[in-house]
CSV table of C-alpha atoms in Angstrom, one decimal:
chain,number,residue,atom,x,y,z
J,458,MET,CA,-44.6,-29.0,17.0
J,459,GLU,CA,-46.0,-25.9,16.6
J,460,ALA,CA,-42.8,-24.1,17.8
J,461,GLN,CA,-40.5,-26.4,15.5
J,462,SER,CA,-42.7,-24.9,13.3
J,463,SER,CA,-41.6,-21.5,14.1
J,464,SER,CA,-38.6,-22.2,13.9
J,465,GLU,CA,-38.2,-24.1,10.4
J,466,LEU,CA,-40.1,-20.4,9.1
J,467,LEU,CA,-37.8,-18.3,10.6
J,468,LEU,CA,-34.4,-19.9,9.4
J,469,SER,CA,-36.7,-19.9,4.9
J,470,ARG,CA,-36.8,-16.7,5.9
J,471,LYS,CA,-33.6,-15.7,6.8
J,472,ARG,CA,-31.7,-18.0,4.4
J,473,LYS,CA,-34.3,-15.6,1.4
J,474,ARG,CA,-33.5,-12.1,3.1
J,475,GLU,CA,-29.7,-13.0,3.0
J,476,SER,CA,-30.1,-14.5,-0.7
J,477,SER,CA,-31.9,-11.4,-1.7
J,478,ASN,CA,-29.6,-9.4,0.0
J,479,ARG,CA,-26.7,-10.2,-2.3
J,480,GLU,CA,-28.6,-9.8,-5.3
J,481,THR,CA,-29.0,-6.2,-4.3
J,482,GLU,CA,-25.4,-6.0,-3.9
J,483,GLU,CA,-24.6,-7.4,-6.2
J,484,GLY,CA,-26.9,-5.1,-8.6
J,485,GLU,CA,-25.8,-2.3,-6.5
J,486,ARG,CA,-22.0,-3.4,-7.7
J,487,LEU,CA,-22.4,-4.0,-11.4
J,488,GLY,CA,-25.3,-1.1,-12.0
J,489,LYS,CA,-23.5,2.5,-12.1
J,490,ILE,CA,-25.8,5.8,-13.0
J,491,PRO,CA,-25.1,8.9,-14.5
J,492,ARG,CA,-24.1,11.7,-12.3
J,493,CYS,CA,-27.0,13.9,-11.0
J,494,THR,CA,-28.2,16.2,-8.5
J,495,VAL,CA,-30.5,14.2,-6.0
J,496,GLY,CA,-30.8,15.4,-2.9
J,497,LEU,CA,-33.2,17.7,-1.0
J,498,LYS,CA,-33.2,21.5,0.4
J,499,HIS,CA,-34.6,21.3,3.0
J,500,PRO,CA,-35.6,18.2,5.5
J,501,ALA,CA,-38.3,16.6,5.7
J,502,PRO,CA,-42.0,18.9,8.2
J,503,PHE,CA,-43.7,16.8,11.0
J,504,ALA,CA,-47.4,15.6,10.5
J,505,ASP,CA,-48.8,17.8,13.0
J,506,GLU,CA,-46.6,21.5,11.4
J,507,LEU,CA,-49.1,20.0,7.9
J,508,VAL,CA,-52.4,22.0,6.6
J,509,PRO,CA,-54.7,18.9,7.2
J,510,ASP,CA,-56.6,17.2,4.1
J,511,ASN,CA,-59.7,17.4,4.1
J,512,LYS,CA,-60.7,15.8,1.0
J,513,PRO,CA,-62.5,12.3,2.2
J,514,TYR,CA,-60.0,8.8,2.5
J,515,GLU,CA,-60.4,6.3,-0.3
J,516,ARG,CA,-57.5,3.7,1.0
J,517,VAL,CA,-56.1,2.2,-2.4
J,518,ASN,CA,-55.6,-1.4,-2.8
J,519,MET,CA,-52.2,-3.3,-3.2
J,520,GLU,CA,-53.4,-3.7,-8.1
J,521,GLU,CA,-54.0,-0.1,-7.8
J,522,ALA,CA,-51.0,0.8,-5.9
J,523,LYS,CA,-48.3,-1.8,-8.5
J,524,ARG,CA,-49.7,-0.1,-11.2
J,525,GLY,CA,-49.4,3.2,-9.7
J,526,THR,CA,-52.3,5.8,-8.7
J,527,PRO,CA,-52.4,8.7,-11.2
J,528,HIS,CA,-55.2,10.8,-9.1
J,529,ARG,CA,-52.0,10.2,-5.9
J,530,PRO,CA,-49.2,8.9,-4.2
J,531,VAL,CA,-49.8,5.6,-1.9
J,532,ARG,CA,-49.1,6.6,1.9
J,533,VAL,CA,-47.0,4.1,3.4
J,534,TYR,CA,-46.2,4.0,7.1
J,535,ALA,CA,-42.7,2.8,8.5
J,536,ASP,CA,-42.5,3.3,12.6
J,537,GLY,CA,-39.5,2.2,15.2
J,538,ILE,CA,-37.1,4.1,17.4
J,539,PHE,CA,-34.6,4.9,15.5
J,540,ASP,CA,-32.3,4.9,18.3
J,541,VAL,CA,-28.5,5.2,16.9
J,542,PHE,CA,-29.9,5.8,13.9
J,543,HIS,CA,-27.8,3.7,10.8
J,544,SER,CA,-27.6,2.5,7.5
J,545,GLY,CA,-30.1,-0.9,8.0
J,546,HIS,CA,-32.8,1.8,8.9
J,547,ALA,CA,-32.0,3.4,5.9
J,548,ARG,CA,-32.0,1.1,3.9
J,549,ALA,CA,-35.3,-0.6,5.3
J,550,LEU,CA,-36.7,3.1,5.1
J,551,MET,CA,-35.2,3.3,1.1
J,552,GLN,CA,-37.4,-0.1,0.4
J,553,ALA,CA,-40.3,1.7,1.9
J,554,LYS,CA,-39.8,4.5,-0.5
J,555,CYS,CA,-39.4,2.0,-3.6
J,556,LEU,CA,-42.3,-0.6,-2.8
J,557,PHE,CA,-44.5,1.0,-5.1
J,558,PRO,CA,-43.7,3.6,-8.6
J,559,ASN,CA,-45.6,6.2,-6.1
J,560,THR,CA,-44.6,6.5,-3.2
J,561,HIS,CA,-45.5,9.2,0.0
J,562,LEU,CA,-43.0,7.6,2.8
J,563,ILE,CA,-44.7,8.3,6.3
J,564,VAL,CA,-42.8,7.3,9.2
J,565,GLY,CA,-43.7,7.2,13.0
J,566,VAL,CA,-41.1,7.6,16.1
J,567,CYS,CA,-42.3,6.8,19.1
J,568,SER,CA,-41.2,8.9,22.1
J,569,ASP,CA,-38.8,8.2,25.2
J,570,ASP,CA,-42.0,7.2,28.1
J,571,LEU,CA,-43.9,4.8,25.5
J,572,THR,CA,-40.2,3.1,24.3
J,573,HIS,CA,-38.4,3.1,27.7
J,574,LYS,CA,-42.0,1.5,28.5
J,575,TYR,CA,-41.9,-1.6,26.0
J,576,LYS,CA,-38.0,-1.3,24.8
J,577,GLY,CA,-35.7,0.1,26.9
J,578,PHE,CA,-33.2,2.9,28.0
J,579,THR,CA,-32.3,4.2,24.9
J,580,VAL,CA,-28.8,6.2,23.4
J,581,MET,CA,-30.8,9.5,21.7
J,582,ASN,CA,-33.8,10.9,23.5
J,583,GLU,CA,-36.4,12.0,21.2
J,584,ASP,CA,-35.6,15.1,19.9
J,585,GLU,CA,-32.9,14.0,18.7
J,586,ARG,CA,-34.3,10.3,16.9
J,587,TYR,CA,-37.1,13.4,15.6
J,588,ASP,CA,-34.6,15.3,13.9
J,589,ALA,CA,-31.9,12.3,12.5
J,590,ILE,CA,-35.5,10.4,10.0
J,591,ARG,CA,-36.5,14.3,9.6
J,592,HIS,CA,-32.8,14.5,7.6
J,593,CYS,CA,-33.1,11.0,6.1
J,594,ARG,CA,-33.2,11.2,2.1
J,595,TYR,CA,-36.3,9.0,2.0
J,596,VAL,CA,-38.6,10.4,4.6
J,597,ASP,CA,-41.5,13.1,3.3
J,598,GLU,CA,-42.9,13.4,6.6
J,599,VAL,CA,-42.8,12.2,10.6
J,600,VAL,CA,-44.9,11.2,12.8
J,601,ARG,CA,-43.7,12.5,16.4
J,602,ASN,CA,-44.8,10.4,19.8
J,603,ALA,CA,-46.0,7.8,17.4
J,604,PRO,CA,-48.4,4.8,19.3
J,605,TRP,CA,-46.7,1.1,19.5
J,606,THR,CA,-50.0,-0.5,18.2
J,607,LEU,CA,-51.5,1.1,14.8
J,608,THR,CA,-55.5,2.3,15.3
J,609,PRO,CA,-57.8,2.0,12.7
J,610,GLU,CA,-57.9,5.7,14.2
J,611,PHE,CA,-55.2,6.4,13.9
J,612,LEU,CA,-54.7,4.6,10.2
J,613,ALA,CA,-57.7,7.1,8.9
J,614,LYS,CA,-56.1,10.5,10.7
J,615,HIS,CA,-52.8,10.4,8.7
J,616,ARG,CA,-54.9,8.6,5.6
J,617,ILE,CA,-52.8,5.5,5.1
J,618,ASP,CA,-52.4,3.0,2.8
J,619,PHE,CA,-50.3,0.6,4.1
J,620,VAL,CA,-47.5,-0.7,6.8
J,621,ALA,CA,-44.5,-1.7,5.2
J,622,HIS,CA,-42.1,-3.4,7.9
J,623,ASP,CA,-39.9,-6.5,8.6
J,624,ASP,CA,-42.1,-9.8,8.6
J,625,ILE,CA,-40.6,-11.2,11.5
J,626,PRO,CA,-43.5,-11.2,14.0
J,627,TYR,CA,-42.5,-8.2,16.6
J,628,SER,CA,-43.1,-9.8,20.0
J,629,SER,CA,-44.7,-6.6,21.9
J,630,ALA,CA,-46.7,-5.3,25.1
J,631,GLY,CA,-48.5,-8.4,25.4
J,632,SER,CA,-49.4,-9.6,21.4
J,633,ASP,CA,-47.4,-12.3,19.7
J,634,ASP,CA,-47.3,-9.9,16.5
J,635,ILE,CA,-48.6,-5.8,17.4
J,636,TYR,CA,-48.9,-6.2,13.4
J,637,LYS,CA,-51.0,-9.3,12.9
J,638,HIS,CA,-53.8,-6.8,12.3
J,639,ILE,CA,-52.2,-4.9,9.8
J,640,LYS,CA,-51.3,-8.3,8.1
J,641,GLU,CA,-55.0,-10.0,7.7
J,642,ALA,CA,-56.3,-6.5,6.9
J,643,GLY,CA,-54.2,-6.3,3.5
J,644,MET,CA,-52.2,-3.1,4.8
J,645,PHE,CA,-48.8,-4.9,5.3
J,646,ALA,CA,-45.3,-4.7,2.5
J,647,PRO,CA,-43.0,-6.5,3.9
J,648,THR,CA,-39.4,-5.4,3.7
J,649,GLN,CA,-36.2,-7.7,4.9
J,650,ARG,CA,-34.0,-6.7,7.5
J,651,THR,CA,-29.9,-5.8,6.8
J,652,GLU,CA,-28.2,-8.5,8.4
J,653,GLY,CA,-24.8,-7.8,11.2
J,654,ILE,CA,-26.4,-4.3,11.7
J,655,SER,CA,-28.9,-2.7,14.7
J,656,THR,CA,-27.9,-0.4,17.8
J,657,SER,CA,-28.3,-3.3,20.1
J,658,ASP,CA,-24.9,-4.4,18.2
J,659,ILE,CA,-23.4,-0.9,18.0
J,660,ILE,CA,-24.1,-1.2,22.1
J,661,THR,CA,-22.4,-4.4,22.3
J,662,ARG,CA,-19.5,-3.3,21.0
J,663,ILE,CA,-19.3,0.3,22.9
J,664,VAL,CA,-19.6,-1.7,25.7
J,665,ARG,CA,-17.5,-4.5,24.9
J,666,ASP,CA,-14.4,-2.0,24.4
J,667,TYR,CA,-15.6,1.0,27.3
J,668,ASP,CA,-11.8,0.8,28.4
J,669,VAL,CA,-10.8,2.1,25.6
J,670,TYR,CA,-13.7,4.0,24.5
J,671,VAL,CA,-13.2,6.0,28.0
J,672,ARG,CA,-9.5,6.5,27.7
J,673,ARG,CA,-10.8,7.9,23.7
J,674,ASN,CA,-12.9,10.8,25.7
J,675,LEU,CA,-10.1,11.4,28.3
J,676,GLN,CA,-8.3,12.0,25.3
J,677,ARG,CA,-10.5,14.3,23.6
J,678,GLY,CA,-11.1,16.7,26.8
J,679,TYR,CA,-14.2,14.6,28.7
J,680,THR,CA,-13.8,14.8,32.5
J,681,ALA,CA,-14.0,11.5,34.6
J,682,LYS,CA,-17.5,12.9,35.9
J,683,GLU,CA,-18.9,13.7,32.7
J,684,LEU,CA,-17.8,10.5,32.1
J,685,ASN,CA,-19.5,8.9,35.3
J,686,VAL,CA,-15.7,7.0,36.0
J,687,SER,CA,-14.0,7.2,39.7
J,688,PHE,CA,-10.6,9.0,40.8
J,689,ILE,CA,-9.1,5.8,41.1
J,690,ASN,CA,-9.9,4.2,37.4
J,691,GLU,CA,-8.6,8.1,36.1
J,692,LYS,CA,-5.7,7.6,36.8
J,693,LYS,CA,-5.5,3.8,35.7
J,694,TYR,CA,-6.1,5.1,32.8
J,695,HIS,CA,-3.9,8.0,31.9
J,696,LEU,CA,-1.0,5.0,33.3
J,697,GLN,CA,-2.7,2.7,31.1
J,698,GLU,CA,-2.9,5.5,28.4
J,699,ARG,CA,1.2,6.2,29.4
J,700,VAL,CA,2.6,2.6,29.3
J,701,ASP,CA,0.4,2.9,25.9
J,702,LYS,CA,2.6,6.0,24.5
J,703,VAL,CA,5.6,3.8,25.3
J,704,LYS,CA,5.1,0.7,23.6
J,705,ARG,CA,3.5,2.6,20.6
J,706,LYS,CA,7.5,4.4,20.4
J,707,VAL,CA,9.4,1.4,21.1
J,708,ARG,CA,7.1,-0.2,17.7
J,709,ASP,CA,8.1,3.2,16.5
J,710,VAL,CA,11.7,3.1,17.0
J,711,GLU,CA,11.6,-1.2,16.0
J,712,GLU,CA,10.3,-0.8,12.9
J,713,LYS,CA,12.5,2.3,12.4
J,714,SER,CA,15.9,-0.1,13.3
J,715,LYS,CA,14.8,-2.7,11.1
J,716,GLU,CA,14.3,-0.4,7.9
J,717,PHE,CA,17.4,1.2,8.8
J,718,VAL,CA,19.0,-2.4,9.1
J,719,GLN,CA,17.5,-3.0,5.5
J,720,LYS,CA,18.8,0.4,3.9
J,721,VAL,CA,22.5,-1.2,5.5
J,722,GLU,CA,21.8,-4.7,4.0
J,723,GLU,CA,21.0,-3.2,1.0
J,724,LYS,CA,23.7,-0.6,0.8
J,725,SER,CA,26.6,-3.5,2.1
J,726,ILE,CA,25.1,-5.2,-0.7
J,727,ASP,CA,25.6,-2.9,-3.5
J,728,LEU,CA,28.9,-1.8,-2.2
J,729,ILE,CA,30.3,-5.2,-1.9
J,730,GLN,CA,29.2,-6.5,-5.7
J,731,LYS,CA,31.2,-2.8,-6.3
J,732,TRP,CA,33.7,-4.2,-4.6
J,733,GLU,CA,33.5,-7.1,-6.3
J,734,GLU,CA,34.0,-5.7,-9.9
J,735,LYS,CA,36.5,-3.6,-9.1
J,736,SER,CA,38.8,-6.3,-7.9
J,737,ARG,CA,37.9,-8.1,-10.7
J,738,GLU,CA,38.7,-5.2,-12.6
J,739,PHE,CA,42.4,-4.2,-11.1
J,740,ILE,CA,43.5,-8.4,-10.7
J,741,GLY,CA,43.2,-8.4,-15.2
J,742,ASN,CA,44.4,-5.1,-15.2
J,743,PHE,CA,47.6,-6.5,-13.0
J,744,LEU,CA,47.9,-9.5,-14.3
J,745,GLN,CA,48.0,-8.1,-18.3
J,746,MET,CA,51.3,-6.1,-17.0
J,747,PHE,CA,53.0,-7.9,-15.2
J,748,GLY,CA,52.0,-12.0,-15.9
J,749,PRO,CA,53.7,-14.4,-17.7
J,750,GLU,CA,52.7,-13.1,-20.8
J,751,GLY,CA,52.2,-9.4,-19.3
J,752,ALA,CA,53.5,-6.7,-21.2
J,753,LEU,CA,56.0,-6.1,-19.0
J,754,LYS,CA,57.8,-9.3,-20.3
J,755,HIS,CA,57.2,-7.8,-23.8
J,756,MET,CA,59.0,-4.5,-22.5
J,757,LEU,CA,62.1,-6.2,-20.6
J,758,LYS,CA,63.0,-8.5,-23.3
J,759,GLU,CA,62.8,-5.8,-26.0
J,760,GLY,CA,64.7,-3.3,-23.8
J,761,LYS,CA,67.6,-6.5,-23.1
J,762,GLY,CA,67.6,-6.8,-27.1
J,763,ARG,CA,68.5,-3.6,-27.5
J,764,MET,CA,71.1,-3.5,-25.6
J,765,LEU,CA,73.0,-6.6,-25.8
J,766,GLN,CA,72.9,-5.4,-29.6
J,767,ALA,CA,75.0,-2.0,-28.2
J,768,ILE,CA,77.6,-3.6,-26.3
J,769,SER,CA,78.1,-7.0,-28.5
J,770,PRO,CA,80.9,-6.1,-31.8
J,771,ARG,CA,79.5,-6.8,-35.0
J,772,HIS,CA,80.3,-10.1,-35.9
J,773,SER,CA,83.5,-10.5,-39.0
J,774,PRO,CA,82.1,-11.9,-42.0
J,775,ASP,CA,81.9,-15.9,-42.8
J,776,SER,CA,85.0,-16.0,-45.7
J,777,SER,CA,88.8,-14.2,-46.0
J,778,PRO,CA,90.7,-13.3,-48.9
J,779,THR,CA,93.6,-15.9,-48.9
J,780,ARG,CA,96.9,-14.3,-49.5
J,781,GLU,CA,96.9,-14.7,-53.1
J,782,GLU,CA,93.8,-12.3,-52.8
J,783,ARG,CA,95.5,-9.7,-50.7
J,784,SER,CA,96.8,-6.3,-51.3
J,785,PRO,CA,100.8,-5.9,-50.8
J,786,SER,CA,101.2,-4.3,-48.1
J,787,PRO,CA,103.0,-0.8,-47.5
J,788,THR,CA,106.9,-1.4,-47.1
J,789,PHE,CA,107.9,-0.7,-43.3
J,790,ARG,CA,108.7,3.1,-42.4
J,791,LEU,CA,109.3,3.9,-39.4
J,792,PRO,CA,107.7,7.4,-38.7
J,793,PHE,CA,110.6,8.8,-37.2
J,794,PHE,CA,113.1,8.7,-39.9
J,795,THR,CA,111.1,10.4,-42.5
J,796,LYS,CA,110.5,13.8,-43.6
J,797,THR,CA,107.0,12.7,-44.6
J,798,SER,CA,105.1,9.9,-43.7
J,799,PRO,CA,102.9,8.2,-46.3
J,800,PRO,CA,98.8,8.4,-46.1
J,801,PRO,CA,97.6,6.2,-43.0
J,802,SER,CA,96.3,3.1,-44.6
J,803,PRO,CA,94.1,0.6,-41.5
J,804,PRO,CA,96.0,-1.5,-40.6
J,805,PRO,CA,94.9,-4.8,-40.3
J,806,HIS,CA,96.7,-5.9,-36.8
J,807,HIS,CA,97.2,-3.7,-33.7
J,808,SER,CA,101.2,-4.4,-32.7
J,809,GLY,CA,101.7,-4.3,-28.8
J,810,ALA,CA,104.7,-1.4,-29.6
J,811,ARG,CA,102.7,2.2,-29.8
J,812,GLY,CA,103.1,4.3,-34.2
J,813,TYR,CA,104.7,0.9,-35.9
J,814,LEU,CA,102.4,-0.6,-38.7
J,815,ILE,CA,103.8,-3.8,-39.2
J,816,SER,CA,103.0,-5.7,-42.2
J,817,GLU,CA,102.7,-9.5,-41.9
J,818,ASP,CA,105.3,-9.9,-45.5
J,819,ASP,CA,107.5,-7.9,-42.9
J,820,ASP,CA,107.5,-10.0,-40.3
J,821,GLU,CA,108.5,-12.6,-42.7
J,822,ASP,CA,111.6,-10.4,-44.5
J,823,ASP,CA,112.7,-10.4,-40.5
J,824,GLU,CA,112.2,-13.2,-39.7
J,825,ASP,CA,114.6,-13.9,-42.9
J,826,ASP,CA,117.4,-11.8,-41.6
J,827,GLU,CA,117.5,-13.8,-38.3
J,828,ASP,CA,118.1,-16.7,-40.5
J,829,ASP,CA,120.9,-15.3,-41.9
J,830,LYS,CA,122.5,-13.7,-39.3
J,831,ASN,CA,122.6,-17.1,-37.5
């Protein structure tokens, strides 16, 4: 029953943390702040390098701290390992800094010996971890070689009013919760963990993709000895890198060929469309010129009509004058019997003999003479 109740308590706390994280993220997204320079110019000092304060130590209670203490800032202490310092650490320190209106944040960092004894091997050594915390903007003071369990003497020495940490029980060093006595004394100020990011998660990613990171560092100039890689594995990683380069080249060629094919298809479509437009225009022009009702046919008809009109003779008038209406024809005279020939007149008919002009009256006289002879 106790295990079930503790698990339910942990689940409810996790839900509260998730909801509070969502609210803070939404507030950060919606709210905007004016542009200003708020960064510090110097890292936080170490506690053992500061001038000691000889004033009597009087702790501030929670109500006074929330109202704001006019005579001095509230001294809040937060401790941890802070290995591979990440955004989860920074957010926890930010929450501790913002607990009260006027806060002086002291951060304790455990040494390598103490950390390796109670938690395990670290990626960064203690000096690197100290320096990382010093350059966090929320930190006012850093305590090196911080104790694993807080004692009253340590709290009094550093004039600590409250201890900030997430409220999940932290079992270590033979205790179910190393902050239990701090909670009972009313000096505990809870903060929220950032889900999805932790030092263990980062190390898990590196171990999971070990080969990728080894090959990455070999490319960057690290030797196999520095990476603790055997000769055979080194050759294997180099071979894998060459194979990957060939694959990347093939992939690049495929992508370029696809782009080329797409460009050719687009250009071919444009050419086909232009060819169709030109062909339609050519066919239309051809039909206008050589079609059944085209311009060429009209030109041929017009030329044929002109040719026929030029070749064919003029038509005679419909009504011809009668015999009585005809003008008397001139007398028949042979040109070689007269010295002077009369002026020529337009003959109505041409005879077969050349040089003779014979009228119809003369023809009738000739016929009468022939009858008399007979």
